[in-house]
Amino acid sequence: MWIKIQSFNNNDAKFNGVISEINPLVDKNGLIKVKARITSQDTGLLDGMNVKIYINKLLGTSRFVYNQCLNYKITEYKTNNKCTNISDTNNYVKELKLEHEWIKESHSKVLQQSLMNLEMAYKNFFKEHRGFPNFKSKNSQI
């Protein structure tokens, strides 16, 4: 998976790269330190360079989309007595992108996975009689 990464040594240097190994240390800003394989037209291949990944932003966007879509599903059922499917929530995410420009900065796969997680939570609730899907917080697993 390709991600945007930033060098520890040079805050202005930003590349697109692939994670090759994760170092389990998290800094005071909540950023995960990793080693990455970086490819760029300017730099060539830099293997094992320490980088920062702004994963908190992706997690926050995923959590926001999940919570907004859960609220949408609940509201649609209460007001219109309509059960929504993943196509409906997908269309709702398009509306959210127009309303909140910063959602567009996240990769579409992150948003799609949030919707799949929500649909799986609903499936588990109805078919396997597990608890109703909960809203996510920073302390809950996504």
PDB file of C-alpha atoms in Angstrom:
ATOM      1  CA  MET A   1       0.000   0.000   0.000  1.00  0.00           C
ATOM      2  CA  TRP A   2       1.413   3.391  -0.983  1.00  0.00           C
ATOM      3  CA  ILE A   3       1.275   6.165   1.605  1.00  0.00           C
ATOM      4  CA  LYS A   4       2.639   9.669   2.047  1.00  0.00           C
ATOM      5  CA  ILE A   5       5.568   9.800   4.437  1.00  0.00           C
ATOM      6  CA  GLN A   6       7.778  12.481   5.939  1.00  0.00           C
ATOM      7  CA  SER A   7      11.450  12.266   6.844  1.00  0.00           C
ATOM      8  CA  PHE A   8      12.541  12.564  10.487  1.00  0.00           C
ATOM      9  CA  ASN A   9      15.696  14.363   9.444  1.00  0.00           C
ATOM     10  CA  ASN A  10      14.103  16.843   7.075  1.00  0.00           C
ATOM     11  CA  ASN A  11      10.563  18.020   7.833  1.00  0.00           C
ATOM     12  CA  ASP A  12      10.299  19.549   4.351  1.00  0.00           C
ATOM     13  CA  ALA A  13      11.102  16.260   2.595  1.00  0.00           C
ATOM     14  CA  LYS A  14       7.917  14.359   1.798  1.00  0.00           C
ATOM     15  CA  PHE A  15       7.742  11.253  -0.358  1.00  0.00           C
ATOM     16  CA  ASN A  16       5.386   8.531  -1.440  1.00  0.00           C
ATOM     17  CA  GLY A  17       6.543   5.170  -0.160  1.00  0.00           C
ATOM     18  CA  VAL A  18       5.843   1.648   0.972  1.00  0.00           C
ATOM     19  CA  ILE A  19       6.228   0.474   4.581  1.00  0.00           C
ATOM     20  CA  SER A  20       8.792  -2.307   4.873  1.00  0.00           C
ATOM     21  CA  GLU A  21       9.029  -2.654   8.664  1.00  0.00           C
ATOM     22  CA  ILE A  22       7.199  -1.113  11.627  1.00  0.00           C
ATOM     23  CA  ASN A  23       9.014   0.052  14.746  1.00  0.00           C
ATOM     24  CA  PRO A  24       6.546  -0.093  17.662  1.00  0.00           C
ATOM     25  CA  LEU A  25       7.565   3.256  19.152  1.00  0.00           C
ATOM     26  CA  VAL A  26       5.011   6.072  19.217  1.00  0.00           C
ATOM     27  CA  ASP A  27       6.215   9.648  19.759  1.00  0.00           C
ATOM     28  CA  LYS A  28       4.579  12.322  21.938  1.00  0.00           C
ATOM     29  CA  ASN A  29       2.433  13.487  18.982  1.00  0.00           C
ATOM     30  CA  GLY A  30       0.966  10.019  18.514  1.00  0.00           C
ATOM     31  CA  LEU A  31       2.965   9.391  15.351  1.00  0.00           C
ATOM     32  CA  ILE A  32       4.281   5.902  14.694  1.00  0.00           C
ATOM     33  CA  LYS A  33       7.962   5.622  13.810  1.00  0.00           C
ATOM     34  CA  VAL A  34       8.596   3.205  10.957  1.00  0.00           C
ATOM     35  CA  LYS A  35      11.154   2.188   8.407  1.00  0.00           C
ATOM     36  CA  ALA A  36      10.003   2.560   4.851  1.00  0.00           C
ATOM     37  CA  ARG A  37      11.015   1.837   1.306  1.00  0.00           C
ATOM     38  CA  ILE A  38      10.659   5.139  -0.510  1.00  0.00           C
ATOM     39  CA  THR A  39      10.521   5.672  -4.232  1.00  0.00           C
ATOM     40  CA  SER A  40      10.475   9.099  -5.782  1.00  0.00           C
ATOM     41  CA  GLN A  41      11.552  10.637  -9.086  1.00  0.00           C
ATOM     42  CA  ASP A  42      13.888  13.001  -7.228  1.00  0.00           C
ATOM     43  CA  THR A  43      15.473  10.627  -4.737  1.00  0.00           C
ATOM     44  CA  GLY A  44      15.519   7.190  -6.295  1.00  0.00           C
ATOM     45  CA  LEU A  45      15.156   4.329  -3.807  1.00  0.00           C
ATOM     46  CA  LEU A  46      15.783   5.030  -0.110  1.00  0.00           C
ATOM     47  CA  ASP A  47      15.493   1.804   1.880  1.00  0.00           C
ATOM     48  CA  GLY A  48      15.162   1.754   5.666  1.00  0.00           C
ATOM     49  CA  MET A  49      14.861   5.517   6.141  1.00  0.00           C
ATOM     50  CA  ASN A  50      13.106   6.520   9.367  1.00  0.00           C
ATOM     51  CA  VAL A  51       9.864   8.317   8.636  1.00  0.00           C
ATOM     52  CA  LYS A  52       6.750   9.659  10.326  1.00  0.00           C
ATOM     53  CA  ILE A  53       3.335   8.544   9.204  1.00  0.00           C
ATOM     54  CA  TYR A  54       0.401  10.762   9.924  1.00  0.00           C
ATOM     55  CA  ILE A  55      -1.751   7.811  10.799  1.00  0.00           C
ATOM     56  CA  ASN A  56      -3.827   9.716  13.362  1.00  0.00           C
ATOM     57  CA  LYS A  57      -5.394  11.717  10.546  1.00  0.00           C
ATOM     58  CA  LEU A  58      -6.426   8.553   8.701  1.00  0.00           C
ATOM     59  CA  LEU A  59      -7.779   6.984  11.872  1.00  0.00           C
ATOM     60  CA  GLY A  60      -9.682  10.156  12.726  1.00  0.00           C
ATOM     61  CA  THR A  61     -11.228  10.313   9.261  1.00  0.00           C
ATOM     62  CA  SER A  62     -12.152   6.639   9.414  1.00  0.00           C
ATOM     63  CA  ARG A  63     -13.752   7.122  12.832  1.00  0.00           C
ATOM     64  CA  PHE A  64     -15.615  10.245  11.672  1.00  0.00           C
ATOM     65  CA  VAL A  65     -17.014   8.532   8.567  1.00  0.00           C
ATOM     66  CA  TYR A  66     -18.027   5.448  10.577  1.00  0.00           C
ATOM     67  CA  ASN A  67     -19.813   7.558  13.209  1.00  0.00           C
ATOM     68  CA  GLN A  68     -21.528   9.815  10.673  1.00  0.00           C
ATOM     69  CA  CYS A  69     -22.750   6.831   8.657  1.00  0.00           C
ATOM     70  CA  LEU A  70     -23.951   5.042  11.800  1.00  0.00           C
ATOM     71  CA  ASN A  71     -25.888   8.175  12.741  1.00  0.00           C
ATOM     72  CA  TYR A  72     -27.265   8.356   9.172  1.00  0.00           C
ATOM     73  CA  LYS A  73     -28.450   4.731   9.334  1.00  0.00           C
ATOM     74  CA  ILE A  74     -30.132   5.281  12.705  1.00  0.00           C
ATOM     75  CA  THR A  75     -31.791   8.519  11.552  1.00  0.00           C
ATOM     76  CA  GLU A  76     -33.044   7.007   8.286  1.00  0.00           C
ATOM     77  CA  TYR A  77     -34.613   4.126  10.167  1.00  0.00           C
ATOM     78  CA  LYS A  78     -36.263   6.356  12.791  1.00  0.00           C
ATOM     79  CA  THR A  79     -37.575   9.027  10.410  1.00  0.00           C
ATOM     80  CA  ASN A  80     -38.307   7.079   7.203  1.00  0.00           C
ATOM     81  CA  ASN A  81     -38.495   3.509   8.546  1.00  0.00           C
ATOM     82  CA  LYS A  82     -35.865   2.661   5.905  1.00  0.00           C
ATOM     83  CA  CYS A  83     -33.035   0.177   6.286  1.00  0.00           C
ATOM     84  CA  THR A  84     -30.014   1.531   4.444  1.00  0.00           C
ATOM     85  CA  ASN A  85     -27.406  -0.580   2.659  1.00  0.00           C
ATOM     86  CA  ILE A  86     -23.775   0.039   1.779  1.00  0.00           C
ATOM     87  CA  SER A  87     -24.770   1.797  -1.441  1.00  0.00           C
ATOM     88  CA  ASP A  88     -26.849   4.321   0.530  1.00  0.00           C
ATOM     89  CA  THR A  89     -24.025   4.973   2.983  1.00  0.00           C
ATOM     90  CA  ASN A  90     -21.587   5.272   0.078  1.00  0.00           C
ATOM     91  CA  ASN A  91     -23.748   8.029  -1.380  1.00  0.00           C
ATOM     92  CA  TYR A  92     -23.890   9.666   2.046  1.00  0.00           C
ATOM     93  CA  VAL A  93     -20.076   9.684   2.193  1.00  0.00           C
ATOM     94  CA  LYS A  94     -20.083  11.587  -1.119  1.00  0.00           C
ATOM     95  CA  GLU A  95     -22.285  14.208   0.554  1.00  0.00           C
ATOM     96  CA  LEU A  96     -19.921  14.297   3.549  1.00  0.00           C
ATOM     97  CA  LYS A  97     -16.973  14.940   1.202  1.00  0.00           C
ATOM     98  CA  LEU A  98     -18.757  17.989  -0.186  1.00  0.00           C
ATOM     99  CA  GLU A  99     -19.512  19.244   3.302  1.00  0.00           C
ATOM    100  CA  HIS A 100     -16.099  18.424   4.822  1.00  0.00           C
ATOM    101  CA  GLU A 101     -13.278  18.956   2.306  1.00  0.00           C
ATOM    102  CA  TRP A 102     -10.648  17.335   4.566  1.00  0.00           C
ATOM    103  CA  ILE A 103     -12.255  13.904   4.080  1.00  0.00           C
ATOM    104  CA  LYS A 104     -10.980  13.977   0.487  1.00  0.00           C
ATOM    105  CA  GLU A 105      -7.398  13.928   1.806  1.00  0.00           C
ATOM    106  CA  SER A 106      -7.830  10.324   2.995  1.00  0.00           C
ATOM    107  CA  HIS A 107      -7.441   7.406   0.666  1.00  0.00           C
ATOM    108  CA  SER A 108     -10.736   6.020  -0.612  1.00  0.00           C
ATOM    109  CA  LYS A 109      -9.828   2.544   0.688  1.00  0.00           C
ATOM    110  CA  VAL A 110      -9.829   3.914   4.248  1.00  0.00           C
ATOM    111  CA  LEU A 111     -13.354   5.264   3.777  1.00  0.00           C
ATOM    112  CA  GLN A 112     -14.555   2.071   2.090  1.00  0.00           C
ATOM    113  CA  GLN A 113     -13.185  -0.023   4.946  1.00  0.00           C
ATOM    114  CA  SER A 114     -15.087   2.133   7.448  1.00  0.00           C
ATOM    115  CA  LEU A 115     -18.308   1.422   5.573  1.00  0.00           C
ATOM    116  CA  MET A 116     -17.528  -2.299   5.370  1.00  0.00           C
ATOM    117  CA  ASN A 117     -16.854  -2.355   9.123  1.00  0.00           C
ATOM    118  CA  LEU A 118     -20.188  -0.655   9.763  1.00  0.00           C
ATOM    119  CA  GLU A 119     -22.057  -3.088   7.510  1.00  0.00           C
ATOM    120  CA  MET A 120     -20.354  -6.026   9.244  1.00  0.00           C
ATOM    121  CA  ALA A 121     -21.376  -4.612  12.647  1.00  0.00           C
ATOM    122  CA  TYR A 122     -24.995  -4.404  11.450  1.00  0.00           C
ATOM    123  CA  LYS A 123     -24.831  -7.937  10.038  1.00  0.00           C
ATOM    124  CA  ASN A 124     -23.477  -9.232  13.346  1.00  0.00           C
ATOM    125  CA  PHE A 125     -26.253  -7.444  15.221  1.00  0.00           C
ATOM    126  CA  PHE A 126     -29.124  -8.788  13.116  1.00  0.00           C
ATOM    127  CA  LYS A 127     -27.906 -12.245  12.113  1.00  0.00           C
ATOM    128  CA  GLU A 128     -25.708 -13.249  15.025  1.00  0.00           C
ATOM    129  CA  HIS A 129     -27.558 -11.285  17.732  1.00  0.00           C
ATOM    130  CA  ARG A 130     -24.495  -9.406  18.894  1.00  0.00           C
ATOM    131  CA  GLY A 131     -24.718  -5.909  20.367  1.00  0.00           C
ATOM    132  CA  PHE A 132     -25.911  -2.929  18.361  1.00  0.00           C
ATOM    133  CA  PRO A 133     -23.032  -1.068  16.632  1.00  0.00           C
ATOM    134  CA  ASN A 134     -21.406   1.537  18.855  1.00  0.00           C
ATOM    135  CA  PHE A 135     -20.056   4.945  17.965  1.00  0.00           C
ATOM    136  CA  LYS A 136     -16.241   4.916  17.833  1.00  0.00           C
ATOM    137  CA  SER A 137     -13.958   7.061  19.958  1.00  0.00           C
ATOM    138  CA  LYS A 138     -10.189   7.527  20.047  1.00  0.00           C
ATOM    139  CA  ASN A 139     -10.035   4.781  22.667  1.00  0.00           C
ATOM    140  CA  SER A 140     -11.999   2.183  20.708  1.00  0.00           C
ATOM    141  CA  GLN A 141     -10.646  -0.127  18.041  1.00  0.00           C
ATOM    142  CA  ILE A 142     -11.592   0.642  14.453  1.00  0.00           C
TER     143      ILE A 142
END
